[in-house]
Amino acid sequence: MVFDVITIFPDFFRSILEHGLLKRAMVAGHVEVRLRDLRDFTNDRHRSVDDRPFGGGPGMVFKPEPIFRAVETLKAESRGANFPVILLSPQGRLLTQAVAEELARESRIVLISGRYEGVDERVAENLASDEVSIGEYVLSGGELAAAVVMEVVARLLPGVLGNEESCEQESFSSCGQSVGGRKHGMLDFPHYTRPADFRGLCVPEVLLSGDHEKIRQWRRKRALEKTWRRRPDLLQSIELNDEDRRILDQLQRAACEAPIQRD
Ligand code: 6GU
């Protein structure tokens, strides 16, 4: 997978590319990231990438010419190959695990880091093939968003996660059989490691028991419970078995007797 990132802050990406998953994916040859400085595609003396908005108002807007020139240069390099050109912006479609899975099927993706005040609309309308937002909040620029997209897509590529098992069980994970992006469609169960007693805060006894069936049941129950409290909306799309329904009935009944605060 090749990511071409068009940005006015190429240095912003250096640290995330030198640590963790993206670094490993690059070293192993699964991912290549090419940072493209937007200013290299300007042709005025000041290398200016933005200008004041037509119609007035605060802030500056990214000009179309450097962005068009940057993408056209990439297209010329790839000799006709087709690839998605994604504008990162708060107006985009929301990045979900399902969107990440869709993107992970590509072999090359161009990411354009916009900025909060805006990018000339002709980029979204006439150049980008897709517009993506990473969540319901406002960032000052698309750099963090581009980094998020690369991370969530890279970890889905075959061979990138050394430990496929940990991927299979975690919440929001998807090794091909997810429901709405999450394995089993619900939030993750709690995890613990040593020490078993940390300042009097003890790990649940069952996890120390070695009884794998009991541990499986406990994890399923805690995952259901957490999902019921925090994200009851997810329960609509989960396939529940008899044991699950019994657990949810119990929670429901307990809540009626002594209303529990959802957190
Ligand atoms: Cl992609 N860009 C900006 N500026 N803000 C955002 C975003 C993107 N996604 C969520 N908020």
Tab-separated table of C-alpha atoms in Angstrom, residues 111-250:
chain	number	residue	atom	x	y	z
A	111	LEU	CA	-4.507	11.878	1.203
A	112	ILE	CA	-4.950	15.639	1.039
A	113	SER	CA	-4.638	17.347	4.426
A	114	GLY	CA	-6.979	20.301	4.342
A	115	ARG	CA	-7.340	22.937	6.981
A	116	TYR	CA	-10.202	23.948	9.184
A	117	GLU	CA	-11.060	27.265	7.518
A	118	GLY	CA	-11.404	25.442	4.275
A	119	VAL	CA	-10.149	24.208	0.975
A	120	ASP	CA	-11.442	25.688	-2.269
A	121	GLU	CA	-14.585	23.673	-3.009
A	122	ARG	CA	-13.386	22.847	-6.510
A	123	VAL	CA	-10.954	20.390	-4.912
A	124	ALA	CA	-13.796	18.416	-3.317
A	125	GLU	CA	-16.032	18.751	-6.367
A	126	ASN	CA	-13.619	18.209	-9.233
A	127	LEU	CA	-10.424	16.580	-7.964
A	128	ALA	CA	-11.006	14.413	-4.890
A	129	SER	CA	-12.872	11.121	-5.328
A	130	ASP	CA	-13.810	10.999	-1.644
A	131	GLU	CA	-14.015	13.283	1.399
A	132	VAL	CA	-13.425	11.785	4.841
A	133	SER	CA	-13.802	13.072	8.409
A	134	ILE	CA	-12.421	11.188	11.408
A	135	GLY	CA	-15.083	12.234	13.905
A	136	GLU	CA	-17.648	14.724	15.139
A	137	TYR	CA	-15.242	17.407	16.326
A	138	VAL	CA	-13.101	20.076	14.735
A	139	LEU	CA	-9.359	19.863	14.110
A	140	SER	CA	-7.312	22.781	12.845
A	141	GLY	CA	-5.867	20.756	10.016
A	142	GLY	CA	-6.173	17.430	8.271
A	143	GLU	CA	-2.715	16.157	9.299
A	144	LEU	CA	-3.866	14.280	12.390
A	145	ALA	CA	-6.762	12.897	10.364
A	146	ALA	CA	-4.436	11.676	7.597
A	147	ALA	CA	-2.277	9.971	10.240
A	148	VAL	CA	-5.360	8.264	11.688
A	149	VAL	CA	-6.454	7.028	8.267
A	150	MET	CA	-2.998	5.567	7.564
A	151	GLU	CA	-2.862	3.806	10.935
A	152	VAL	CA	-6.340	2.243	10.756
A	153	VAL	CA	-5.851	1.138	7.154
A	154	ALA	CA	-2.281	-0.150	7.620
A	155	ARG	CA	-3.226	-2.421	10.508
A	156	LEU	CA	-5.776	-4.162	8.271
A	157	LEU	CA	-3.231	-5.084	5.597
A	158	PRO	CA	-2.327	-8.766	5.466
A	159	GLY	CA	0.820	-9.473	7.478
A	160	VAL	CA	1.019	-6.113	9.232
A	161	LEU	CA	-0.263	-7.224	12.628
A	162	GLY	CA	2.165	-9.820	13.905
A	163	ASN	CA	-0.380	-11.070	16.385
A	164	GLU	CA	-3.555	-11.888	14.450
A	165	GLU	CA	-5.141	-13.424	17.545
A	166	SER	CA	-5.142	-10.179	19.519
A	167	CYS	CA	-6.729	-8.542	16.486
A	168	GLU	CA	-9.499	-11.125	16.381
A	169	GLN	CA	-10.728	-10.573	19.907
A	170	GLU	CA	-10.493	-6.839	20.444
A	171	SER	CA	-13.443	-4.483	20.113
A	172	PHE	CA	-13.732	-2.484	16.888
A	173	SER	CA	-11.470	-5.076	15.333
A	174	SER	CA	-12.054	-6.820	12.099
A	175	CYS	CA	-10.110	-9.706	10.743
A	176	GLY	CA	-12.714	-10.261	8.097
A	177	GLN	CA	-15.718	-11.287	10.199
A	178	SER	CA	-16.697	-8.152	12.033
A	179	VAL	CA	-20.154	-6.773	12.722
A	180	GLY	CA	-20.253	-3.031	12.173
A	181	GLY	CA	-16.494	-3.034	12.565
A	182	ARG	CA	-16.419	-4.885	15.884
A	183	LYS	CA	-15.826	-8.555	16.369
A	184	HIS	CA	-19.111	-9.845	17.824
A	185	GLY	CA	-20.394	-6.282	17.337
A	186	MET	CA	-19.873	-5.219	20.939
A	187	LEU	CA	-17.367	-3.392	23.108
A	188	ASP	CA	-14.318	-5.222	24.381
A	189	PHE	CA	-14.157	-7.113	27.699
A	190	PRO	CA	-11.764	-5.804	30.414
A	191	HIS	CA	-8.107	-6.838	30.375
A	192	TYR	CA	-5.743	-7.325	33.332
A	193	THR	CA	-2.107	-8.246	33.830
A	194	ARG	CA	0.209	-8.699	36.837
A	195	PRO	CA	0.236	-7.939	39.702
A	196	ALA	CA	-2.972	-9.757	40.705
A	197	ASP	CA	-3.213	-7.401	43.683
A	198	PHE	CA	-2.254	-3.812	42.903
A	199	ARG	CA	-2.656	-1.584	45.982
A	200	GLY	CA	-5.584	-3.706	47.077
A	201	LEU	CA	-7.228	-3.503	43.635
A	202	CYS	CA	-7.623	-7.171	42.784
A	203	VAL	CA	-7.973	-8.886	39.436
A	204	PRO	CA	-11.258	-10.827	39.118
A	205	GLU	CA	-10.729	-14.279	40.645
A	206	VAL	CA	-12.059	-16.158	37.609
A	207	LEU	CA	-9.167	-14.949	35.429
A	208	LEU	CA	-6.703	-16.648	37.773
A	209	SER	CA	-8.677	-19.904	37.858
A	210	GLY	CA	-7.314	-21.485	34.657
A	211	ASP	CA	-10.882	-22.571	33.811
A	212	HIS	CA	-11.069	-21.545	30.164
A	213	GLU	CA	-14.817	-22.060	29.756
A	214	LYS	CA	-15.546	-19.955	32.853
A	215	ILE	CA	-13.185	-17.257	31.581
A	216	ARG	CA	-14.888	-17.235	28.180
A	217	GLN	CA	-18.318	-16.844	29.800
A	218	TRP	CA	-17.069	-14.094	32.112
A	219	ARG	CA	-15.562	-12.139	29.205
A	220	ARG	CA	-18.710	-12.437	27.128
A	221	LYS	CA	-20.789	-11.271	30.088
A	222	ARG	CA	-18.577	-8.261	30.822
A	223	ALA	CA	-18.504	-7.284	27.138
A	224	LEU	CA	-22.300	-7.447	26.986
A	225	GLU	CA	-22.629	-5.522	30.214
A	226	LYS	CA	-20.282	-2.745	29.081
A	227	THR	CA	-22.053	-2.519	25.735
A	228	TRP	CA	-25.469	-2.381	27.408
A	229	ARG	CA	-24.323	0.469	29.670
A	230	ARG	CA	-22.307	2.556	27.229
A	231	ARG	CA	-23.500	1.742	23.713
A	232	PRO	CA	-26.983	0.193	23.933
A	233	ASP	CA	-27.455	1.149	20.268
A	234	LEU	CA	-24.948	-1.569	19.297
A	235	LEU	CA	-27.108	-4.303	20.811
A	236	GLN	CA	-29.568	-3.906	17.921
A	237	SER	CA	-27.105	-5.379	15.437
A	238	ILE	CA	-25.637	-8.157	17.579
A	239	GLU	CA	-26.571	-11.803	17.190
A	240	LEU	CA	-27.544	-12.773	20.739
A	241	ASN	CA	-27.540	-16.338	21.978
A	242	ASP	CA	-29.682	-17.682	24.843
A	243	GLU	CA	-26.937	-17.031	27.389
A	244	ASP	CA	-26.631	-13.403	26.189
A	245	ARG	CA	-30.382	-12.849	26.455
A	246	ARG	CA	-30.378	-14.229	29.987
A	247	ILE	CA	-27.562	-11.856	30.974
A	248	LEU	CA	-29.334	-8.857	29.417
A	249	ASP	CA	-32.608	-9.810	31.156
A	250	GLN	CA	-30.756	-9.869	34.478
